[in-house]
Amino acid sequence: MTQTDPDTTRDNRWHAMRIEDVFSTLATGEEGLSSAEADRRLSEYGTNDIREAERASPFDLFVSQFRNPLIYLLIVAAILSLGVGFVPGEEPHYAEAGFIGLIIGVNGLFGFVQDYQATRSIEALRELASPDATVLRDGRTQSTDANQLVPGDVVHLEQGDAVPADARIIDAEELRTNESALTGESTPVEKSDEAAEDDAPLAERRDMVYKNTTVVNGRGRAVVVRTGMDTEVGGIAAQLGEIDDRRTPFQSEVEHLGKQIGGLVVSLIVLVVVVQFLFTATEPVAILLVGITLAVAGVPEGLPAVVTFTLALGAREMVERNALVRRLPVVESLGSVDVIVTDKTGTVTENRMTVTRLYASGSVVHPSELGSRSVGTDVEGRRIAANGDRYTDPEIADVLRCGALCNNADRVDADEYRGDPTEIAIRRVADEAGFDPTEERIREIPFSSERKRMTVVVENGENGELTAYTKGAPEVVLDRCDAILADGDVRELTDETRDEILERTRSFAEDALRVLAFASKPVSDPSADEDEIEDGMVFLGLQGMLDPPRAGVEAAIADCRSAGVRTVLATGDNLATAAAVGEQIGLDPDGALEGGDVADRSDAELERTVEDVDVFARVTPDHKVRILSALQSNGHNVVMTGDGVNDAPALTQADVGVAMGQRGTDVARQASDMILQDDNFATIRDAIQEGRGIFENVRKFVNYLVSTNTGEVLVVFLGVLLGSVLFPEQFTGTSQALILTPVLILWINLIADTLPALALGADPHAAGLMDRPPRPAEEGVINTRVLASILSIAVLLALTGLGIFFYALDRTGSLLRAQSLLFTFIVVGELVRIQVIRSRYDQTLLSNPWLLGAIALSFLIHLAVLYTPLRDFFRVVPLALVDWGWIAVGFVVFLVLNVLVSRLNTRLFEPRES
């Protein structure tokens, strides 16, 4: 067989070619390939797989946790602590280095565990086995792994099959496929072997079938033209590698904060070193130790660990609500979104065609009135009683019976069907109403695109009567009818009644319903001509169906709206369907646009348009990315939801990409930041609420940690400079003369700071989170008010603490006692500071038992340091009663000033900036 060029399969427009030309180009035919040729092509083209982005190894995941400016600064401090040992007469500071290493390790462990668990969970969602394909090779039909298919293979397709590759139809018998995962269209696409127009869009290429779609009806044969990454789905997957992952605002802010702190600490170190070296007689080793101490004091060691821990708590809470977070920072990002761009099929709708209207004898009935309740009413108030398959309104019963009999859908189990989605919907509504037809099918006259109707002839097992049942397009079925069943009687079908039925059909269609008509008549000869059987029928009624919104979606969108989060619908479905569904879920369908309108607008025009349009229809993946980019250019933080392959580029581009775990394709899940394991749009609302609560908790402990660390920096910075002037003998002649040693500061940061800060991560969320607008996209964790609070409290802590330190040093002459007093005052002051911050959110200490326990534990551990042999390791002394009296005085002064400053900040800044 002639060899074919791999580039040919990518570049040819197979849908526009005659099947003979396709065979010629691929050097194949209706008999397919030989096994030897298939093996040769497999080595030439590669396997029929969609390649994924390379996954990070567990080692890479672990190492990535330490890529943080704060961590870099701590590593330098640890190295310097050990490096002191190279100075003659000095010993390495193992305690300081060990503590720093412990803190770095804890932070890395938190992040690694969460990321690794998310990776494992995503792996569990993947299909581990490749589906089988029925292929013609060596002149015989055989089953093979779909990943072994090559261009030129001839495959057989049956109802229920997954299409294994992009292929050109050879012949088709009532073949229809569901391409919603690729195009967003919820209605099955009828296939034929006739070549399409060269410029036909993907959704209108009736002679092609595509990988990752499914056969819902009929059968056919097709020749494979593209495999693997050359398929349509492969092209979309390839785009994912071209779109850079957007860093969340929180990631950027934490990194920026780390750089700011690092720059500030380095600047202070340089300043202190220069001043001490030029204007004092401080020994070089003492200057080095001051630098290490400033580095340790300035870095909020617990911040990375506490941030990671708090985000992990949020991620765990979301998993319990069926939302799997793939990247921890996304948890916080959800709290700042103000736009949700959602796909329709399978996201806000059920991805399941459902009969929502029944029409018979001039009345419209909702199927919900026929199911579980024994008695219901139609929309005009008439009573409808159900008892098995018998109804007081025979017209409704006959419409349902006709739909159940004129149907090829199979019921697999209680709630699972196989077949065409439209026929499944008709079969399901009959089943839910209690029908269990026993008639035996004698003949079927199948549906075709030309006939636009289907007819079956059945025999009643009890009396042997033969009846023909027909369903199809309303205007076609009406043309075959000359009578109507009305009020229990068969009457003449007048022109006036025909017009009424057609008007009802138009009304249903305006509500985006797909409408089918039903008719029947007794027959005597089941083998008669088709026209004879289908002529002179009795019109029974209509069934209108659509892919309905999921339960709770409308309420979830309303909740998001009250929280200042706008929802935009972007779907591949037609404009009428998109607008109707949008209206049903509470969106404004006025001004709805199609994808072509998006393509025709410039970037500037689209940026103006997206602010006013709630519904976009007939959109392609490129259109979705442009819509997202326009929203993001306007300063919005955007969530994109989706489940199809066609959603993957936009999921990657979004600030938060949310994929469906049940109906979602693997490509969509891999492109997302979060996966909804229950496919419930309402879970996004819950995630936004959780994200807002997490942000408030993050803001609390950032305020707490940075203000306390800033206070410690000021204590060391001002204390060393003042000490060199006030007590030159003690602060210049020995390397041990420090306001606070690095090990004491590390202990404060690890125990007094980090334990309560971790408990803050579990703080209950404030009431009314979803009754306020999202914070501005540009607003960070440290806003104007938080910054003012940090600086003012840090100054108060430093001045009050240094006052106690120098007073004690002057009264006792003991540096160790003065350090012990200052050490204890900072611990107590910081523990009190945490509740002052929480009071801004109307939270009492008892509202968080974990925090209460952390504060008590931190204080008890501190007492153990003072009054057990641990004091020798930390180089502190036990405090006497009089010492506690001095601390109490300083504490009262600090608390009063703290409250006064907090009230002043309240008056100066907006309350929501707390």
PDB file of N, CA, C and O in Angstrom, residues 526-550:
ATOM      1  N   PRO A 526     -49.961  -4.648   8.291  1.00  0.00           N
ATOM      2  CA  PRO A 526     -48.691  -4.016   8.681  1.00  0.00           C
ATOM      3  C   PRO A 526     -47.667  -3.964   7.566  1.00  0.00           C
ATOM      4  O   PRO A 526     -46.698  -3.209   7.645  1.00  0.00           O
ATOM      5  N   SER A 527     -47.881  -4.715   6.490  1.00  0.00           N
ATOM      6  CA  SER A 527     -46.910  -4.715   5.385  1.00  0.00           C
ATOM      7  C   SER A 527     -47.296  -3.753   4.274  1.00  0.00           C
ATOM      8  O   SER A 527     -46.669  -3.735   3.216  1.00  0.00           O
ATOM      9  N   ALA A 528     -48.308  -2.965   4.517  1.00  0.00           N
ATOM     10  CA  ALA A 528     -48.779  -2.034   3.483  1.00  0.00           C
ATOM     11  C   ALA A 528     -47.730  -0.980   3.193  1.00  0.00           C
ATOM     12  O   ALA A 528     -46.730  -0.811   3.925  1.00  0.00           O
ATOM     13  N   ASP A 529     -47.948  -0.230   2.111  1.00  0.00           N
ATOM     14  CA  ASP A 529     -47.042   0.834   1.708  1.00  0.00           C
ATOM     15  C   ASP A 529     -46.923   1.881   2.822  1.00  0.00           C
ATOM     16  O   ASP A 529     -47.868   2.123   3.570  1.00  0.00           O
ATOM     17  N   GLU A 530     -45.738   2.504   2.920  1.00  0.00           N
ATOM     18  CA  GLU A 530     -45.491   3.498   3.973  1.00  0.00           C
ATOM     19  C   GLU A 530     -46.532   4.610   3.936  1.00  0.00           C
ATOM     20  O   GLU A 530     -47.069   5.019   4.986  1.00  0.00           O
ATOM     21  N   ASP A 531     -46.820   5.130   2.750  1.00  0.00           N
ATOM     22  CA  ASP A 531     -47.786   6.223   2.648  1.00  0.00           C
ATOM     23  C   ASP A 531     -49.162   5.782   3.116  1.00  0.00           C
ATOM     24  O   ASP A 531     -49.906   6.552   3.737  1.00  0.00           O
ATOM     25  N   GLU A 532     -49.518   4.548   2.835  1.00  0.00           N
ATOM     26  CA  GLU A 532     -50.831   4.058   3.247  1.00  0.00           C
ATOM     27  C   GLU A 532     -50.925   3.958   4.763  1.00  0.00           C
ATOM     28  O   GLU A 532     -51.946   4.320   5.364  1.00  0.00           O
ATOM     29  N   ILE A 533     -49.838   3.472   5.380  1.00  0.00           N
ATOM     30  CA  ILE A 533     -49.841   3.330   6.843  1.00  0.00           C
ATOM     31  C   ILE A 533     -49.863   4.700   7.513  1.00  0.00           C
ATOM     32  O   ILE A 533     -50.554   4.913   8.526  1.00  0.00           O
ATOM     33  N   GLU A 534     -49.131   5.657   6.972  1.00  0.00           N
ATOM     34  CA  GLU A 534     -48.969   6.957   7.627  1.00  0.00           C
ATOM     35  C   GLU A 534     -49.990   7.993   7.155  1.00  0.00           C
ATOM     36  O   GLU A 534     -49.916   9.150   7.570  1.00  0.00           O
ATOM     37  N   ASP A 535     -50.914   7.608   6.355  1.00  0.00           N
ATOM     38  CA  ASP A 535     -51.900   8.564   5.854  1.00  0.00           C
ATOM     39  C   ASP A 535     -53.185   8.456   6.672  1.00  0.00           C
ATOM     40  O   ASP A 535     -53.566   7.386   7.142  1.00  0.00           O
ATOM     41  N   GLY A 536     -53.860   9.634   6.871  1.00  0.00           N
ATOM     42  CA  GLY A 536     -55.127   9.637   7.571  1.00  0.00           C
ATOM     43  C   GLY A 536     -55.003   9.355   9.053  1.00  0.00           C
ATOM     44  O   GLY A 536     -55.867   8.690   9.637  1.00  0.00           O
ATOM     45  N   MET A 537     -53.961   9.855   9.674  1.00  0.00           N
ATOM     46  CA  MET A 537     -53.727   9.572  11.086  1.00  0.00           C
ATOM     47  C   MET A 537     -54.511  10.527  11.981  1.00  0.00           C
ATOM     48  O   MET A 537     -55.018  11.562  11.535  1.00  0.00           O
ATOM     49  N   VAL A 538     -54.568  10.143  13.271  1.00  0.00           N
ATOM     50  CA  VAL A 538     -55.256  10.944  14.279  1.00  0.00           C
ATOM     51  C   VAL A 538     -54.208  11.675  15.108  1.00  0.00           C
ATOM     52  O   VAL A 538     -53.338  11.035  15.730  1.00  0.00           O
ATOM     53  N   PHE A 539     -54.261  12.986  15.109  1.00  0.00           N
ATOM     54  CA  PHE A 539     -53.299  13.775  15.872  1.00  0.00           C
ATOM     55  C   PHE A 539     -53.568  13.607  17.374  1.00  0.00           C
ATOM     56  O   PHE A 539     -54.707  13.766  17.847  1.00  0.00           O
ATOM     57  N   LEU A 540     -52.493  13.306  18.142  1.00  0.00           N
ATOM     58  CA  LEU A 540     -52.624  13.081  19.581  1.00  0.00           C
ATOM     59  C   LEU A 540     -52.140  14.266  20.399  1.00  0.00           C
ATOM     60  O   LEU A 540     -52.764  14.642  21.399  1.00  0.00           O
ATOM     61  N   GLY A 541     -51.012  14.845  20.019  1.00  0.00           N
ATOM     62  CA  GLY A 541     -50.496  15.947  20.821  1.00  0.00           C
ATOM     63  C   GLY A 541     -49.030  16.229  20.551  1.00  0.00           C
ATOM     64  O   GLY A 541     -48.441  15.714  19.594  1.00  0.00           O
ATOM     65  N   LEU A 542     -48.444  17.061  21.407  1.00  0.00           N
ATOM     66  CA  LEU A 542     -47.049  17.502  21.283  1.00  0.00           C
ATOM     67  C   LEU A 542     -46.288  17.189  22.568  1.00  0.00           C
ATOM     68  O   LEU A 542     -46.866  17.149  23.660  1.00  0.00           O
ATOM     69  N   GLN A 543     -45.001  17.002  22.403  1.00  0.00           N
ATOM     70  CA  GLN A 543     -44.099  16.958  23.551  1.00  0.00           C
ATOM     71  C   GLN A 543     -42.954  17.940  23.270  1.00  0.00           C
ATOM     72  O   GLN A 543     -42.342  17.899  22.204  1.00  0.00           O
ATOM     73  N   GLY A 544     -42.729  18.837  24.234  1.00  0.00           N
ATOM     74  CA  GLY A 544     -41.635  19.805  24.115  1.00  0.00           C
ATOM     75  C   GLY A 544     -40.558  19.475  25.122  1.00  0.00           C
ATOM     76  O   GLY A 544     -40.840  19.222  26.299  1.00  0.00           O
ATOM     77  N   MET A 545     -39.315  19.488  24.676  1.00  0.00           N
ATOM     78  CA  MET A 545     -38.216  19.078  25.563  1.00  0.00           C
ATOM     79  C   MET A 545     -37.016  19.992  25.385  1.00  0.00           C
ATOM     80  O   MET A 545     -36.850  20.655  24.351  1.00  0.00           O
ATOM     81  N   LEU A 546     -36.209  20.026  26.389  1.00  0.00           N
ATOM     82  CA  LEU A 546     -34.959  20.772  26.346  1.00  0.00           C
ATOM     83  C   LEU A 546     -34.033  20.209  27.410  1.00  0.00           C
ATOM     84  O   LEU A 546     -34.435  19.384  28.232  1.00  0.00           O
ATOM     85  N   ASP A 547     -32.808  20.665  27.357  1.00  0.00           N
ATOM     86  CA  ASP A 547     -31.843  20.325  28.408  1.00  0.00           C
ATOM     87  C   ASP A 547     -32.078  21.323  29.536  1.00  0.00           C
ATOM     88  O   ASP A 547     -31.670  22.482  29.447  1.00  0.00           O
ATOM     89  N   PRO A 548     -32.753  20.939  30.618  1.00  0.00           N
ATOM     90  CA  PRO A 548     -33.212  21.914  31.615  1.00  0.00           C
ATOM     91  C   PRO A 548     -32.111  22.359  32.560  1.00  0.00           C
ATOM     92  O   PRO A 548     -31.100  21.659  32.743  1.00  0.00           O
ATOM     93  N   PRO A 549     -32.283  23.516  33.174  1.00  0.00           N
ATOM     94  CA  PRO A 549     -31.317  23.965  34.185  1.00  0.00           C
ATOM     95  C   PRO A 549     -31.258  22.975  35.343  1.00  0.00           C
ATOM     96  O   PRO A 549     -32.246  22.348  35.715  1.00  0.00           O
ATOM     97  N   ARG A 550     -30.078  22.844  35.923  1.00  0.00           N
ATOM     98  CA  ARG A 550     -29.904  21.991  37.093  1.00  0.00           C
ATOM     99  C   ARG A 550     -30.648  22.597  38.282  1.00  0.00           C
ATOM    100  O   ARG A 550     -30.759  23.822  38.400  1.00  0.00           O
TER     101      ARG A 550
END
